[in-house]
PDB file of C-alpha atoms in Angstrom:
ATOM      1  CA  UNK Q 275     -23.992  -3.068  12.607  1.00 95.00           C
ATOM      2  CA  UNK Q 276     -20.814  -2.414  10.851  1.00 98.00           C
ATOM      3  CA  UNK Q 277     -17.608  -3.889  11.294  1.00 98.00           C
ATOM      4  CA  UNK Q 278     -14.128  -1.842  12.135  1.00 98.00           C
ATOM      5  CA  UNK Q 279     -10.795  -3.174  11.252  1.00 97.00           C
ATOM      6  CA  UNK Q 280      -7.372  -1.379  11.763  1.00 97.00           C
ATOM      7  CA  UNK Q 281      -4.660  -2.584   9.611  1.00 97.00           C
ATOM      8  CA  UNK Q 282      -0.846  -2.496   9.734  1.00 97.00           C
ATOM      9  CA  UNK Q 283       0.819  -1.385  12.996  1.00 97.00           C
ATOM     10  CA  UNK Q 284      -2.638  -0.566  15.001  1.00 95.00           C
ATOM     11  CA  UNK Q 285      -2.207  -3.100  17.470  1.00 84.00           C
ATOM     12  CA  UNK Q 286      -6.243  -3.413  18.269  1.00 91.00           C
ATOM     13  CA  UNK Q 287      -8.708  -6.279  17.430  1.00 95.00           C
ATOM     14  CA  UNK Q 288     -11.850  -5.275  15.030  1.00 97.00           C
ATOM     15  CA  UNK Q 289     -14.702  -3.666  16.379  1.00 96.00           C
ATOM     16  CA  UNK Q 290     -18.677  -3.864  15.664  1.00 97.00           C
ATOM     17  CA  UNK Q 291     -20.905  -0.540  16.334  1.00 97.00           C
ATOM     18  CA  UNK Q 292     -24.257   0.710  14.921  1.00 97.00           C
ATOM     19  CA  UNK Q 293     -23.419   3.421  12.701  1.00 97.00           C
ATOM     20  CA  UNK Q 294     -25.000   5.078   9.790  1.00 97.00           C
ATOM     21  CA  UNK Q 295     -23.136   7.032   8.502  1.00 97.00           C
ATOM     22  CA  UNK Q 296     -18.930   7.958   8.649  1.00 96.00           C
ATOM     23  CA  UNK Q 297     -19.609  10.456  10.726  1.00 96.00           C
ATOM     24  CA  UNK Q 298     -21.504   8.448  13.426  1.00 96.00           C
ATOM     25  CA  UNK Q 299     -17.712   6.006  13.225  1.00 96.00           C
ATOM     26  CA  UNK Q 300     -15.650   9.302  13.826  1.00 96.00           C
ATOM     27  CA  UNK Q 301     -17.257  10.744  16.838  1.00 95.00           C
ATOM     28  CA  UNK Q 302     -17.204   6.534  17.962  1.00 95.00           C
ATOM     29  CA  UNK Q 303     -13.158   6.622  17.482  1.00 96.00           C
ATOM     30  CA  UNK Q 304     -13.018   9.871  18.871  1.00 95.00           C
ATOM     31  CA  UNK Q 305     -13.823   8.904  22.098  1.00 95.00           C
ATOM     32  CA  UNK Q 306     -11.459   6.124  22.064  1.00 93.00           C
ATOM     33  CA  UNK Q 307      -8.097   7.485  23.884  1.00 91.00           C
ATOM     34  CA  UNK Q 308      -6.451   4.449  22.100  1.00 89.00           C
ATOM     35  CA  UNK Q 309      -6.898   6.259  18.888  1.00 91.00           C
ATOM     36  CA  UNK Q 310      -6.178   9.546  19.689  1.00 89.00           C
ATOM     37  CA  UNK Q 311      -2.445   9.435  18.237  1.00 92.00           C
ATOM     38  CA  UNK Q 312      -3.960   8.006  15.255  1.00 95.00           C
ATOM     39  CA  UNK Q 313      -7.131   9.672  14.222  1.00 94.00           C
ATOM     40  CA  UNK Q 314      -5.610  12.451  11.618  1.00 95.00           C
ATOM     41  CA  UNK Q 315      -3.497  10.426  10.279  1.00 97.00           C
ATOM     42  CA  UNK Q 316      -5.639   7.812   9.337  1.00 97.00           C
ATOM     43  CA  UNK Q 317      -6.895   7.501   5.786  1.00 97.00           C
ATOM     44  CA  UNK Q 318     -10.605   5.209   5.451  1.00 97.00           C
ATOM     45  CA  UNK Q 319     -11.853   2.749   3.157  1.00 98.00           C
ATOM     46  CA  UNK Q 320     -15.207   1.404   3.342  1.00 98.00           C
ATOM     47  CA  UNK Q 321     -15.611  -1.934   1.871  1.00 98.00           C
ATOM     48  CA  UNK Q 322     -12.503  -1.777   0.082  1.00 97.00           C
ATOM     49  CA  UNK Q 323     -13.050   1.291  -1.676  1.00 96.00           C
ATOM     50  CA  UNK Q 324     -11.348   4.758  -0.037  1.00 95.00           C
ATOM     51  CA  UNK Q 325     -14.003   7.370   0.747  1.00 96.00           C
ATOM     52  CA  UNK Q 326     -13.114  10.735   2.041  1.00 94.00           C
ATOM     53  CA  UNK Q 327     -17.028  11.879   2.888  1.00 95.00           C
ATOM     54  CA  UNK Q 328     -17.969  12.311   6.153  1.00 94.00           C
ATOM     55  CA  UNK Q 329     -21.403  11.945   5.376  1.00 95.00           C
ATOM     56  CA  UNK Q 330     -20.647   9.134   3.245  1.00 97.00           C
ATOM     57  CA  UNK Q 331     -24.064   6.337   4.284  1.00 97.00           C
ATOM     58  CA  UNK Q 332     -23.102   2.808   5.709  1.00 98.00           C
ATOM     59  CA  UNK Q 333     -25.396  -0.167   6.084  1.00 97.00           C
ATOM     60  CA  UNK Q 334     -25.895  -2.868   7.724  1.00 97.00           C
ATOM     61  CA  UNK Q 335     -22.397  -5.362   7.611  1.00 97.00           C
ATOM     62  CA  UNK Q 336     -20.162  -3.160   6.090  1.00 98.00           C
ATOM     63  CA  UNK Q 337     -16.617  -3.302   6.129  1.00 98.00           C
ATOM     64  CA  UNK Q 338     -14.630  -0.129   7.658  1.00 98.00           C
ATOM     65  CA  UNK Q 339     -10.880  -0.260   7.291  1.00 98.00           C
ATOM     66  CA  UNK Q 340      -8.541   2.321   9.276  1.00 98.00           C
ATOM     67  CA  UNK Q 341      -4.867   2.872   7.268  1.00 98.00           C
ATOM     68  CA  UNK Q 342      -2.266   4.286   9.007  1.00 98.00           C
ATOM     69  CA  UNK Q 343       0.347   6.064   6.922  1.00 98.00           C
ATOM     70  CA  UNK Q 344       2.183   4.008   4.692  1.00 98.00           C
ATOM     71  CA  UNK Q 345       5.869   3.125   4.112  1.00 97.00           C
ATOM     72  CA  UNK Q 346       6.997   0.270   0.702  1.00 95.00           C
ATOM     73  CA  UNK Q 347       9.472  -0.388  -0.757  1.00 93.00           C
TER      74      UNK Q 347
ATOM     75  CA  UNK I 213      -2.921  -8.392 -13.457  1.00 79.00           C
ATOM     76  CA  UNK I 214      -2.322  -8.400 -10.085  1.00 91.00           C
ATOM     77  CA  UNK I 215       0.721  -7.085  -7.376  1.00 97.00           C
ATOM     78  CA  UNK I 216       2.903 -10.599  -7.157  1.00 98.00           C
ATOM     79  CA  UNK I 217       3.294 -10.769  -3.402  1.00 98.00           C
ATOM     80  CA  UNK I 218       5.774 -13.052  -2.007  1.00 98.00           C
ATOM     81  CA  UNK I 219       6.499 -14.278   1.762  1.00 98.00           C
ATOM     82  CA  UNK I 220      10.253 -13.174   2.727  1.00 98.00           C
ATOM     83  CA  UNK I 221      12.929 -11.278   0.301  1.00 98.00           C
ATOM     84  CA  UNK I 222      11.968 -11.376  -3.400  1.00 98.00           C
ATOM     85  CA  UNK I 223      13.822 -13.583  -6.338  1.00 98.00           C
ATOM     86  CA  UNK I 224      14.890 -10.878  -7.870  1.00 98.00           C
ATOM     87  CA  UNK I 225      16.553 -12.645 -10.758  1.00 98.00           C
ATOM     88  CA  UNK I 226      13.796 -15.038 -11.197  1.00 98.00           C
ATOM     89  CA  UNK I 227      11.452 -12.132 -11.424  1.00 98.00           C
ATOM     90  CA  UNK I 228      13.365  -9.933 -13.604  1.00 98.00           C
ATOM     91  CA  UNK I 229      13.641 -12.970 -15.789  1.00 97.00           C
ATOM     92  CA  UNK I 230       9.653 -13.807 -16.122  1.00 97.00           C
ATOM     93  CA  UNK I 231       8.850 -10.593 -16.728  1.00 97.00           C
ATOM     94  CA  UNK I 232      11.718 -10.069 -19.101  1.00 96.00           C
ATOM     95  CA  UNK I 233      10.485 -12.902 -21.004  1.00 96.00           C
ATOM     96  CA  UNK I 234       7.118 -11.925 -21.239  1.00 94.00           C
ATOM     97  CA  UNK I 235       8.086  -8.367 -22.206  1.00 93.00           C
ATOM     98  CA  UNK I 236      10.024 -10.428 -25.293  1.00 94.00           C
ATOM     99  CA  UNK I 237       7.363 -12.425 -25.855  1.00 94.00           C
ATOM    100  CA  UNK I 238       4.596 -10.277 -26.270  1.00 90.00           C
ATOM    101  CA  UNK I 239       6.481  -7.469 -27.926  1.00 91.00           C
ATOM    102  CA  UNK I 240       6.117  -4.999 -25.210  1.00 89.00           C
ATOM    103  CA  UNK I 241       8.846  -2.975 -26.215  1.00 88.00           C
ATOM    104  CA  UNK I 242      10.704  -0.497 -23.431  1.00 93.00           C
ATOM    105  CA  UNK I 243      11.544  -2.520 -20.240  1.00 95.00           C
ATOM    106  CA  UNK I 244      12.316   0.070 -17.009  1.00 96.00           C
ATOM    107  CA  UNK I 245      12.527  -1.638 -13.836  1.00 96.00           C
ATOM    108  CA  UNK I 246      13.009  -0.458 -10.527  1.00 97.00           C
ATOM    109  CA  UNK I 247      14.607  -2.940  -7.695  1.00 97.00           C
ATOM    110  CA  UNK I 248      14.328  -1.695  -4.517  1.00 96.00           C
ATOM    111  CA  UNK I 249      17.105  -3.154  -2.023  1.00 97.00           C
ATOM    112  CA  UNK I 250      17.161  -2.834   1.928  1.00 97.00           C
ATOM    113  CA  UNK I 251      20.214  -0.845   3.165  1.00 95.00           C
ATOM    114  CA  UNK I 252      22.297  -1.878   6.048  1.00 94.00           C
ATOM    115  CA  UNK I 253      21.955   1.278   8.351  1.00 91.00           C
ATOM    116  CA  UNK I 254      20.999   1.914  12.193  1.00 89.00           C
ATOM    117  CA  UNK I 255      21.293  -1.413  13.062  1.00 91.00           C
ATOM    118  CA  UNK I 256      18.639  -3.105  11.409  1.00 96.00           C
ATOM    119  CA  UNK I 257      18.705  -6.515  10.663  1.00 96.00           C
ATOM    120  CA  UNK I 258      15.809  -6.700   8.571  1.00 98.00           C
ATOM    121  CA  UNK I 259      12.827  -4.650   7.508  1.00 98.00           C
ATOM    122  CA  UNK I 260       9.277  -6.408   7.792  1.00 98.00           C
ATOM    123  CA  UNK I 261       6.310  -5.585   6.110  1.00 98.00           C
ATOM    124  CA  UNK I 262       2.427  -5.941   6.545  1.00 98.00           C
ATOM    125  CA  UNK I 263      -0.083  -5.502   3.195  1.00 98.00           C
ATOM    126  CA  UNK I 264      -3.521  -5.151   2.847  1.00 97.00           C
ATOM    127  CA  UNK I 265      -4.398  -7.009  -0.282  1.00 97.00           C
ATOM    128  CA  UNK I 266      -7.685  -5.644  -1.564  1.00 96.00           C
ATOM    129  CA  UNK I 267      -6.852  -1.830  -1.598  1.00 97.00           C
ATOM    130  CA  UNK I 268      -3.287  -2.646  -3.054  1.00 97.00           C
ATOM    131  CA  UNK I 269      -4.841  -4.422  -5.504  1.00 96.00           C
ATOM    132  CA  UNK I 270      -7.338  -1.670  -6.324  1.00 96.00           C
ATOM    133  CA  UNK I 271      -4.888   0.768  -6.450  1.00 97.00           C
ATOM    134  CA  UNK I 272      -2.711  -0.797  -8.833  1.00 98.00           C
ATOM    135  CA  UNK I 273      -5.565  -2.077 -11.130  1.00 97.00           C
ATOM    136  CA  UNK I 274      -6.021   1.950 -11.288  1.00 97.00           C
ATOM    137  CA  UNK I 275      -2.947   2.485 -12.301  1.00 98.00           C
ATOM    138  CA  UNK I 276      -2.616  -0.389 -14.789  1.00 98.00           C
ATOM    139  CA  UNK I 277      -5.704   1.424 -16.277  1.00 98.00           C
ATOM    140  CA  UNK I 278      -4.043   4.555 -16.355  1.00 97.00           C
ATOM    141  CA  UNK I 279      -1.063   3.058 -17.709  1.00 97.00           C
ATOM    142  CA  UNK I 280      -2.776   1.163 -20.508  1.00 96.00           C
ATOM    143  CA  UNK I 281      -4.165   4.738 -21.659  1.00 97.00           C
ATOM    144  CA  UNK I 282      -0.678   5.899 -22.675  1.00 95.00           C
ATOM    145  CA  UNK I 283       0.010   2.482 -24.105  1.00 95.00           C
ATOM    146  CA  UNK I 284       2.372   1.236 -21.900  1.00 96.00           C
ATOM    147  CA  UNK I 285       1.899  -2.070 -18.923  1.00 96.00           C
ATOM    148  CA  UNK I 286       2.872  -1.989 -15.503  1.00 97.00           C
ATOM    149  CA  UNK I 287       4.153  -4.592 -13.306  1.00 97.00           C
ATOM    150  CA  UNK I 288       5.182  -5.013  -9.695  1.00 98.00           C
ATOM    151  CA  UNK I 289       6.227  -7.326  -7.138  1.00 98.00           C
ATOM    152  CA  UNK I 290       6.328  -6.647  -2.975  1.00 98.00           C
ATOM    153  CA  UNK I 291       7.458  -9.192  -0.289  1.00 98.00           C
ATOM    154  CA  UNK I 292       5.292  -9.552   3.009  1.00 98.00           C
ATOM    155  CA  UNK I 293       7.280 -10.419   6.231  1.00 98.00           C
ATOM    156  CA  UNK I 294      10.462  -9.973   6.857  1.00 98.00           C
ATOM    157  CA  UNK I 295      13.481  -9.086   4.439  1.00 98.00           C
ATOM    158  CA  UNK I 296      16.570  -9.319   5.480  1.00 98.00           C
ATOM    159  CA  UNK I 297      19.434  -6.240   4.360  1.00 97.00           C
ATOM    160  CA  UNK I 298      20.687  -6.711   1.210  1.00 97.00           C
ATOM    161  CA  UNK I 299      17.867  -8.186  -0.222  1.00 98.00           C
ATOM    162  CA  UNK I 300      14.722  -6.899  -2.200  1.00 98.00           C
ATOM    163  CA  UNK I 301      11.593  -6.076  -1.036  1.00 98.00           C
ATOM    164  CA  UNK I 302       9.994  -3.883  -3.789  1.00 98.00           C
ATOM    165  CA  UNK I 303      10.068  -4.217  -7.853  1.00 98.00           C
ATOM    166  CA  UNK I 304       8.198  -2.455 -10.241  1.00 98.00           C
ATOM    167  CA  UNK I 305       8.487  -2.463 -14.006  1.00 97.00           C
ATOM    168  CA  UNK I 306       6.811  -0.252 -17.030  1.00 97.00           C
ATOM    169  CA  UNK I 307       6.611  -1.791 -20.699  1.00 96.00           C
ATOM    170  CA  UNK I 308       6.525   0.508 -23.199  1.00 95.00           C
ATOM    171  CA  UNK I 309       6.994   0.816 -27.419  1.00 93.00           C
ATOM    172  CA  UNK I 310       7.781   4.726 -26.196  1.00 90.00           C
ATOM    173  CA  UNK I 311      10.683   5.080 -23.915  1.00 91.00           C
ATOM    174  CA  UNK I 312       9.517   8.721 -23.220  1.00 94.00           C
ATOM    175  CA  UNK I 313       6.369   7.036 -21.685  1.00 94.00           C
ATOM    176  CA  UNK I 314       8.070   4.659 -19.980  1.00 94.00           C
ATOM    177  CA  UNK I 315      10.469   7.197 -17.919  1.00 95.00           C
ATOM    178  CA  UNK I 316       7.813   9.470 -16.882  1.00 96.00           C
ATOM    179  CA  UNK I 317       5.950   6.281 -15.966  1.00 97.00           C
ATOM    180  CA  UNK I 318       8.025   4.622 -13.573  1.00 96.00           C
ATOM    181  CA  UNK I 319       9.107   7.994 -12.064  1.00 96.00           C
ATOM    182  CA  UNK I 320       5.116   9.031 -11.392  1.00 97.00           C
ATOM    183  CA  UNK I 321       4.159   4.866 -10.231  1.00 97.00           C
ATOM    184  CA  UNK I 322       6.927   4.687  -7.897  1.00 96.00           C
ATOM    185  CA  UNK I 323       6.174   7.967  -6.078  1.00 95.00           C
ATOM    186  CA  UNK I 324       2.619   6.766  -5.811  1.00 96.00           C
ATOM    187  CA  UNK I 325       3.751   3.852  -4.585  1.00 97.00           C
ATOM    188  CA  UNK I 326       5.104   5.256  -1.905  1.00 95.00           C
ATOM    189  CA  UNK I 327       2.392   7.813  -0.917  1.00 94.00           C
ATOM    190  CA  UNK I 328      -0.616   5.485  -1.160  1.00 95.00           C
ATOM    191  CA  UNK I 329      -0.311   1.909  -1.311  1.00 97.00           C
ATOM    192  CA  UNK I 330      -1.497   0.061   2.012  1.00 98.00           C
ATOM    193  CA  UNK I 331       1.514  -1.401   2.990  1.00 98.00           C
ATOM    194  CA  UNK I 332       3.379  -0.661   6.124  1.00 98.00           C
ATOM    195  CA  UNK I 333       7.055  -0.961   7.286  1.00 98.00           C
ATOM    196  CA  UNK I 334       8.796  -2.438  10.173  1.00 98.00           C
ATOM    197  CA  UNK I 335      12.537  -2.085  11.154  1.00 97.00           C
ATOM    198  CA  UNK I 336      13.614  -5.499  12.736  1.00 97.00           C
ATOM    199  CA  UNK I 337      16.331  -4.239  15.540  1.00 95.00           C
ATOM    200  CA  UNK I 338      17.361  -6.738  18.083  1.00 93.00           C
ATOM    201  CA  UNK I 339      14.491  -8.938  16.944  1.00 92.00           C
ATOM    202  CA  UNK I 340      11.804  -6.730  17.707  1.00 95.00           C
ATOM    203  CA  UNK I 341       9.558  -5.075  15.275  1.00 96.00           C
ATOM    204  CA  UNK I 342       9.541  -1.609  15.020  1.00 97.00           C
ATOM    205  CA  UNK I 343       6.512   0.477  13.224  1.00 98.00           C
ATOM    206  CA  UNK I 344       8.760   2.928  10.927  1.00 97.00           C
ATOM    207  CA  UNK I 345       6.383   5.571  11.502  1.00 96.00           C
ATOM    208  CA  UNK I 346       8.688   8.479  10.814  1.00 96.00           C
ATOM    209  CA  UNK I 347       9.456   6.890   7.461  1.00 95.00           C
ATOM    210  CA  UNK I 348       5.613   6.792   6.635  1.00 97.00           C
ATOM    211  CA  UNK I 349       3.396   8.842   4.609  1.00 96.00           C
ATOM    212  CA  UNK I 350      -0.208   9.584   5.510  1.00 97.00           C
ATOM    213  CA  UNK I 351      -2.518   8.206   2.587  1.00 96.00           C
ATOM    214  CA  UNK I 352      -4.307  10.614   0.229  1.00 93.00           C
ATOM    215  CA  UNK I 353      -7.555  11.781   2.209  1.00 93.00           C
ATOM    216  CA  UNK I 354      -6.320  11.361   5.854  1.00 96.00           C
ATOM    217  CA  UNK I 355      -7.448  12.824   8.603  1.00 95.00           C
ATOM    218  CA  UNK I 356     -11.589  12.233   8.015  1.00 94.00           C
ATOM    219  CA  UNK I 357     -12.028  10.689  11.654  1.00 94.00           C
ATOM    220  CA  UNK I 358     -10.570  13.325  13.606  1.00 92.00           C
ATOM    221  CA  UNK I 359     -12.869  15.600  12.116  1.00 86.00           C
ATOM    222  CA  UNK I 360     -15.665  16.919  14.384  1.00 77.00           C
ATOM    223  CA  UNK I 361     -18.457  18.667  12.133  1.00 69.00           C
TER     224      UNK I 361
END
């Protein structure tokens, strides 16, 4: 299982789903129609590091973070 | 060194001060801040702000690293919650013995900034909070979960 967490103004709690790899948490999200006016503009992080692979390999507990587009200052 | 984050509108004096003493202190040389203040316009009584500590953290430990290459230090300090107008939210600072460095420093850090680091902005109008997505930026590498092959 992996766990994932939208920050900032996503108003949704986390999630957990088998997944193995970023491309198995895409076509997850894609089916949500919560996320649908988020999905490209959302930028990913996995465990606290940003990855831009889809085929980028998860295991078991990691952390998936969804970032909508940013604003400081 | 890590982002100073503070709950509510920053102290900008007390700030300015540490790290003006510190600069002193340790000989740092060039001293460029930046103080960003919120503007009274369309209403707003406040802005509001959520960050996500790790990844701004990790993105300005990059840039410290980047920073320290050209010989010059970086600091910065962000408020979380709400600020009201007329106050400061946002201050960033390059140290420098170059002041060519420095310039070009806090010009490229600040423009970063505002492209990539995980925080997110709220306009507080009537009370309510407000996502200012028109005011927001995609991160660098958006756009991988909406992709189908």
């Amino acid at each position: 299982m992996v766990r994932i967490e939208f920050l900032g103004p996503i108003a949704k709690a986390s999630i957990h789903i088998e997944a193995n790899s970023l491309r198995d948490v895409a076509l997850y999200l894609q089916e949500d129609s919560e996320l649908s006016v988020w999905l490209d503009k959302l930028a990913i992080a996995v465990n606290d590091t940003m990855v831009c692979d889809l085929d980028y390999v998860l295991k078991d507990g990691d952390k998936i973070s969804l970032l909508p587009p940013v604003c400081g200052g | 060194m890590m982002v100073e984050i503070y709950n509510g509108a920053l102290d900008v004096k007390a700030i300015f001060s540490n790290w003006l003493d510190e600069g002193i202190e340790r000989n740092w040389g060039a001293f460029i801040p930046f103080i960003g203040i919120v503007r009274e316009e369309d209403g707003i009584e406040a802005l509001s702000f959520d960050i996500y500590e790790p990844i701004l953290n990790g993105w300005f430990n990059d840039w410290q690293a980047k920073a320290k290459k050209r010989g010059a230090i970086l600091k910065m300090a962000h408020s979380r919650g709400d600020v009201p107008v007329h106050t400061s939210s946002y201050m960033s600072a390059v140290f420098s013995p170059k002041r060519r460095v420095a310039l070009e420093l806090i010009d490229e850090f600040v423009e970063d900034f505002k492209a990539n680091a995980p925080i997110w902005k709220y306009d507080i109008v009537e009370g309510k909070r407000v996502y200012a997505e028109d005011r927001s930026t995609p991160m660098s590498g958006a756009g991988l979960m909406s992709k189908k092959d």
